[in-house]
C-alpha positions as a printed NumPy array, in Angstrom:
array([[  0.076,  -8.89 ,   9.799],
       [ -3.188, -10.996,   9.755],
       [ -3.714, -10.205,  13.306],
       [ -3.241,  -6.42 ,  13.263],
       [ -0.456,  -4.228,  12.7  ],
       [ -0.416,  -2.816,  16.242],
       [ -1.426,  -6.095,  18.031],
       [  0.832,  -8.28 ,  15.97 ],
       [  3.64 ,  -6.316,  14.524],
       [  4.756,  -4.283,  17.634],
       [  4.084,  -7.096,  20.06 ],
       [  6.76 ,  -9.063,  18.147],
       [  9.195,  -6.212,  18.033],
       [  8.845,  -5.855,  21.762],
       [  9.446,  -9.452,  22.323],
       [ 12.727,  -9.151,  20.462],
       [ 13.728,  -5.885,  21.778],
       [ 13.789,  -4.5  ,  18.387],
       [ 14.051,  -0.607,  17.752],
       [ 12.405,  -0.33 ,  14.33 ],
       [ 10.013,  -2.427,  12.318],
       [  9.268,  -3.287,   8.918],
       [  5.934,  -4.552,   7.51 ],
       [  3.989,  -5.738,   4.624],
       [  0.78 ,  -4.037,   3.945],
       [ -0.356,  -6.665,   1.473],
       [  0.616, -10.175,   0.339],
       [  4.264,  -9.885,  -0.666],
       [  4.055, -12.477,  -3.265],
       [  0.352, -11.364,  -5.034],
       [ -0.98 ,  -8.323,  -6.529],
       [ -3.795,  -7.75 ,  -3.931],
       [ -4.375,  -4.293,  -2.636],
       [ -6.321,  -4.829,   0.594],
       [ -7.662,  -1.776,   2.307],
       [ -6.459,  -1.059,   5.956],
       [ -8.233,  -0.837,   9.324],
       [ -8.314,   2.672,  10.359],
       [ -8.39 ,   1.921,  14.201],
       [ -5.408,  -0.466,  13.768],
       [ -3.647,   2.052,  11.627],
       [ -3.972,   4.573,  14.272],
       [ -2.997,   2.422,  17.238],
       [  0.077,   1.421,  15.279],
       [  0.83 ,   5.056,  14.366],
       [  0.34 ,   6.175,  17.823],
       [  2.555,   3.277,  19.561],
       [  5.183,   3.573,  17.161],
       [  5.343,   7.625,  18.111],
       [  4.998,   6.694,  21.861],
       [  7.753,   4.132,  21.741],
       [ 10.074,   5.945,  19.268],
       [ 10.002,   3.042,  16.718],
       [ 10.44 ,   4.12 ,  12.963],
       [  8.316,   1.986,  10.95 ],
       [  8.809,   1.049,   7.126],
       [  6.88 ,  -0.804,   4.539],
       [  8.304,  -3.387,   2.252],
       [  6.263,  -3.279,  -1.234],
       [  5.377,  -6.639,  -2.874],
       [  8.081,  -8.573,  -4.723],
       [  6.455,  -8.85 ,  -7.956],
       [  6.711,  -5.194,  -8.652],
       [  8.958,  -4.735, -11.865],
       [  8.805,  -1.27 , -13.683],
       [ 11.265,  -2.779, -16.206],
       [  9.066,  -5.582, -17.241],
       [  8.311,  -5.973, -20.979],
       [  4.817,  -7.273, -20.187],
       [  2.294,  -4.397, -20.224],
       [ -0.038,  -6.16 , -17.417],
       [  3.095,  -6.465, -15.103],
       [  3.858,  -2.854, -15.419],
       [  0.159,  -1.654, -14.836],
       [  0.096,  -3.962, -11.7  ],
       [  3.402,  -2.746, -10.615],
       [  1.907,   1.049, -10.557],
       [ -1.216,  -0.054,  -8.662],
       [  0.787,  -2.184,  -6.36 ],
       [  3.4  ,   0.267,  -5.367],
       [  0.761,   3.219,  -5.201],
       [ -1.238,   1.174,  -2.669],
       [  1.869,   0.422,  -0.618],
       [  2.719,   4.115,  -0.444],
       [ -0.672,   5.294,   0.423],
       [ -0.684,   2.571,   3.134],
       [  2.742,   3.667,   4.412],
       [  1.312,   7.156,   4.84 ],
       [ -1.787,   5.545,   6.642],
       [  0.457,   4.031,   9.204],
       [  3.187,   6.597,   9.603],
       [  5.803,   4.716,   7.767],
       [  9.109,   6.791,   7.154],
       [  9.867,   4.751,   3.843],
       [  8.391,   2.214,   1.512],
       [ 11.009,  -0.488,  -0.123],
       [ 10.704,  -1.486,  -3.592],
       [ 12.949,  -3.84 ,  -5.505],
       [ 14.429,  -1.996,  -8.635],
       [ 13.369,  -4.889, -11.   ],
       [ 14.861,  -6.078, -14.188],
       [ 14.687,  -5.393, -17.863],
       [ 13.018,  -8.683, -19.249],
       [ 12.258,  -9.761, -22.613],
       [ 15.876,  -9.09 , -23.898],
       [ 15.355,  -5.423, -23.995],
       [ 18.088,  -3.016, -23.54 ],
       [ 18.71 ,  -1.263, -20.313],
       [ 18.146,   2.156, -21.69 ],
       [ 14.774,   1.079, -22.806],
       [ 13.747,  -0.324, -19.561],
       [ 15.037,   2.642, -17.572],
       [ 12.796,   4.991, -19.634],
       [  9.754,   2.811, -18.758],
       [ 10.812,   3.096, -15.185],
       [ 10.769,   6.898, -15.604],
       [  7.368,   6.862, -17.263],
       [  5.536,   4.937, -14.848],
       [  7.324,   5.58 , -11.477],
       [  8.23 ,   9.173, -11.426],
       [  4.514,  10.049, -11.51 ],
       [  4.171,   8.057,  -8.301],
       [  6.81 ,  10.021,  -6.73 ],
       [  5.192,  13.177,  -7.843],
       [  1.951,  12.15 ,  -5.93 ],
       [  4.058,  12.247,  -2.764],
       [  3.143,  15.908,  -1.77 ],
       [  2.261,  15.599,   1.872],
       [  4.811,  16.173,   4.802],
       [  4.027,  12.915,   6.003],
       [  4.343,  10.949,   2.853],
       [  6.915,   8.255,   3.013],
       [ 10.153,   7.999,   0.88 ],
       [ 10.51 ,   5.654,  -1.881],
       [ 13.361,   3.486,  -1.004],
       [ 15.086,   1.737,  -3.862],
       [ 16.364,  -1.713,  -3.122],
       [ 19.298,  -3.325,  -5.43 ],
       [ 19.253,  -7.003,  -6.209],
       [ 21.779,  -9.612,  -5.956],
       [ 22.659,  -9.525,  -9.699],
       [ 20.631, -12.191, -11.124],
       [ 19.66 , -11.981, -14.803],
       [ 18.963,  -8.763, -16.185],
       [ 18.787,  -6.731, -13.104],
       [ 18.438,  -3.045, -13.627],
       [ 20.465,  -2.444, -10.216],
       [ 22.827,  -4.359,  -8.414],
       [ 26.189,  -2.586,  -7.871],
       [ 26.401,   0.892,  -6.312],
       [ 27.191,   2.602,  -9.573],
       [ 23.743,   1.252, -10.949],
       [ 21.977,   3.339,  -8.739],
       [ 23.174,   6.396, -10.675],
       [ 21.26 ,   5.795, -13.868],
       [ 18.182,   4.862, -11.967],
       [ 18.371,   8.045,  -9.734],
       [ 18.95 ,  10.12 , -13.056],
       [ 15.955,   8.25 , -14.915],
       [ 13.731,   9.56 , -11.684],
       [ 15.119,  13.061, -12.029],
       [ 16.967,  12.469,  -8.454],
       [ 13.56 ,  13.285,  -6.926],
       [ 13.625,  14.637,  -3.521],
       [ 11.346,  11.675,  -2.059],
       [ 13.742,   9.15 ,  -3.438],
       [ 16.073,   7.194,  -1.129],
       [ 18.096,   4.04 ,  -0.894],
       [ 17.474,   0.816,   1.076],
       [ 20.902,  -0.998,   1.182],
       [ 20.733,  -4.896,   1.465],
       [ 23.975,  -6.046,   2.595],
       [ 23.408,  -9.596,   1.285],
       [ 22.522,  -8.279,  -2.013],
       [ 25.222,  -5.834,  -2.528],
       [ 27.636,  -8.496,  -1.389],
       [ 26.516, -11.338,  -3.76 ],
       [ 26.307,  -8.565,  -6.49 ],
       [ 30.154,  -8.41 ,  -6.288],
       [ 30.993,  -6.042,  -3.539],
       [ 33.472,  -7.78 ,  -1.171],
       [ 32.483,  -6.131,   2.044],
       [ 35.065,  -8.475,   3.997],
       [ 38.568,  -6.957,   2.648],
       [ 40.433,  -4.239,   4.046],
       [ 37.933,  -1.339,   4.186],
       [ 35.553,  -3.113,   1.821],
       [ 32.409,  -2.113,   3.667],
       [ 33.753,   1.547,   3.787],
       [ 34.645,   1.546,   0.137],
       [ 31.193,   0.063,  -0.778],
       [ 29.443,   3.047,   1.307],
       [ 31.822,   5.72 ,  -0.215],
       [ 30.786,   4.605,  -3.65 ],
       [ 27.29 ,   4.755,  -2.968],
       [ 27.385,   8.135,  -1.492],
       [ 29.5  ,   9.324,  -4.505],
       [ 26.843,   7.831,  -6.822],
       [ 23.66 ,   9.135,  -5.281],
       [ 24.78 ,  11.784,  -2.841],
       [ 24.722,  12.525,   0.851],
       [ 21.765,  11.413,   2.976],
       [ 20.141,   9.207,   0.454],
       [ 20.764,   6.049,   2.412],
       [ 17.52 ,   5.805,   4.445],
       [ 17.46 ,   2.155,   5.679],
       [ 19.564,  -0.783,   5.563],
       [ 18.745,  -4.473,   5.351],
       [ 21.3  ,  -6.098,   7.538],
       [ 21.584,  -9.659,   6.33 ],
       [ 24.737, -11.985,   6.136],
       [ 25.152, -14.012,   3.039],
       [ 25.144, -18.094,   2.615],
       [ 27.265, -17.616,  -0.669],
       [ 30.388, -15.924,  -1.395],
       [ 30.888, -12.386,  -2.836],
       [ 29.68 , -12.193,  -6.57 ],
       [ 27.832, -15.483,  -6.503],
       [ 24.567, -13.58 ,  -7.525],
       [ 22.547, -15.581,  -5.075],
       [ 19.968, -13.853,  -2.897],
       [ 20.469, -16.28 ,   0.148],
       [ 20.322, -14.575,   3.649],
       [ 22.079, -15.806,   6.638],
       [ 22.252, -15.008,  10.261],
       [ 24.741, -12.02 ,  11.504],
       [ 28.164, -13.5  ,  11.609],
       [ 27.251, -17.075,  10.423],
       [ 27.633, -16.146,   6.715],
       [ 30.437, -15.261,   4.25 ],
       [ 30.369, -11.627,   5.059],
       [ 31.114, -12.19 ,   8.921],
       [ 30.638,  -9.855,  11.908],
       [ 33.43 ,  -7.235,  11.299],
       [ 31.916,  -5.49 ,   8.174],
       [ 28.605,  -4.994,  10.116],
       [ 30.667,  -3.134,  12.944],
       [ 32.321,  -1.068,  10.038],
       [ 28.906,  -0.574,   8.577],
       [ 27.368,   1.145,  11.831],
       [ 30.677,   3.195,  12.326],
       [ 30.438,   4.762,   8.918],
       [ 29.207,   8.608,   8.756],
       [ 26.608,   7.625,   5.935],
       [ 24.831,   5.123,   8.192],
       [ 24.747,   7.579,  11.289],
       [ 20.803,   7.266,  12.405],
       [ 19.942,   4.869,   9.692],
       [ 17.932,   2.115,  11.058],
       [ 18.728,  -1.709,  10.299],
       [ 16.162,  -4.274,   9.407],
       [ 16.909,  -7.928,   9.631],
       [ 15.625, -10.417,   7.209],
       [ 17.349, -13.474,   8.367],
       [ 16.521, -16.951,   9.013],
       [ 15.864, -18.905,  12.284],
       [ 12.555, -17.505,  13.448],
       [ 12.101, -15.698,  16.48 ],
       [ 15.155, -17.346,  18.184],
       [ 17.313, -16.421,  15.297],
       [ 15.98 , -12.848,  15.147],
       [ 16.705, -12.277,  18.755],
       [ 20.122, -13.395,  18.458],
       [ 20.89 , -11.246,  15.505],
       [ 19.351,  -8.256,  17.131],
       [ 21.44 ,  -8.778,  20.386],
       [ 24.649,  -9.281,  17.852],
       [ 23.947,  -6.086,  16.158],
       [ 23.357,  -4.039,  19.355],
       [ 26.677,  -5.545,  20.639],
       [ 28.792,  -4.703,  17.314],
       [ 27.068,  -0.998,  17.472],
       [ 28.36 ,  -0.767,  21.121]])
């Protein structure tokens, strides 16, 4: 958002006829924690409210509370706290963060205990009515991922005392790549049912709607345009028909630039209808 949240982010959303936006408030591949521009923040909040556009923040990719490196964990705390505070500044409903991995060959339980020690205090800082939810996004199952299948959210939620400000951002490409075949009979319904059984109702707050360049269970995080990958269009129709996704916004993270994004938004709107 080098040109400003309101002037760049929302103008792009309008061009695409998008109904919701996700933004970065820092370099997604770095540790910098830049301060915002109060005038831009207020303009963004006001315009989102006026146009009924829910906004979300995606925290930087480097964050990993399961890391065996102390410096990474400390930087993760600083980075996520920054994203949460900036999310409140701009009126974001949620801040998406990847669930991380247990690096250094450590046991999963040890890494989850560290998640609790460092992430739970950040959740406890969310005391204002307009503070965003912290939305956990699972991975495609690469390496020593702490959370990739639906049932992995259970131990993660338990580690964080199932905090009232904790939610889920479900990425369709990630969950498919992790091994949930969304294409079979009732595949999407079964996956969403499992998710609700694991974390409870009303915890799904956001969906990253991405098709997959690879097959189910490939453990590869490679997004494709809606209907052009191995998931196909029908599961996305089933996704939007499931009770758990009612009023839950969808964000696309698909290739193709503006043309590809516009086509994906049109396709999702058609499937919704």
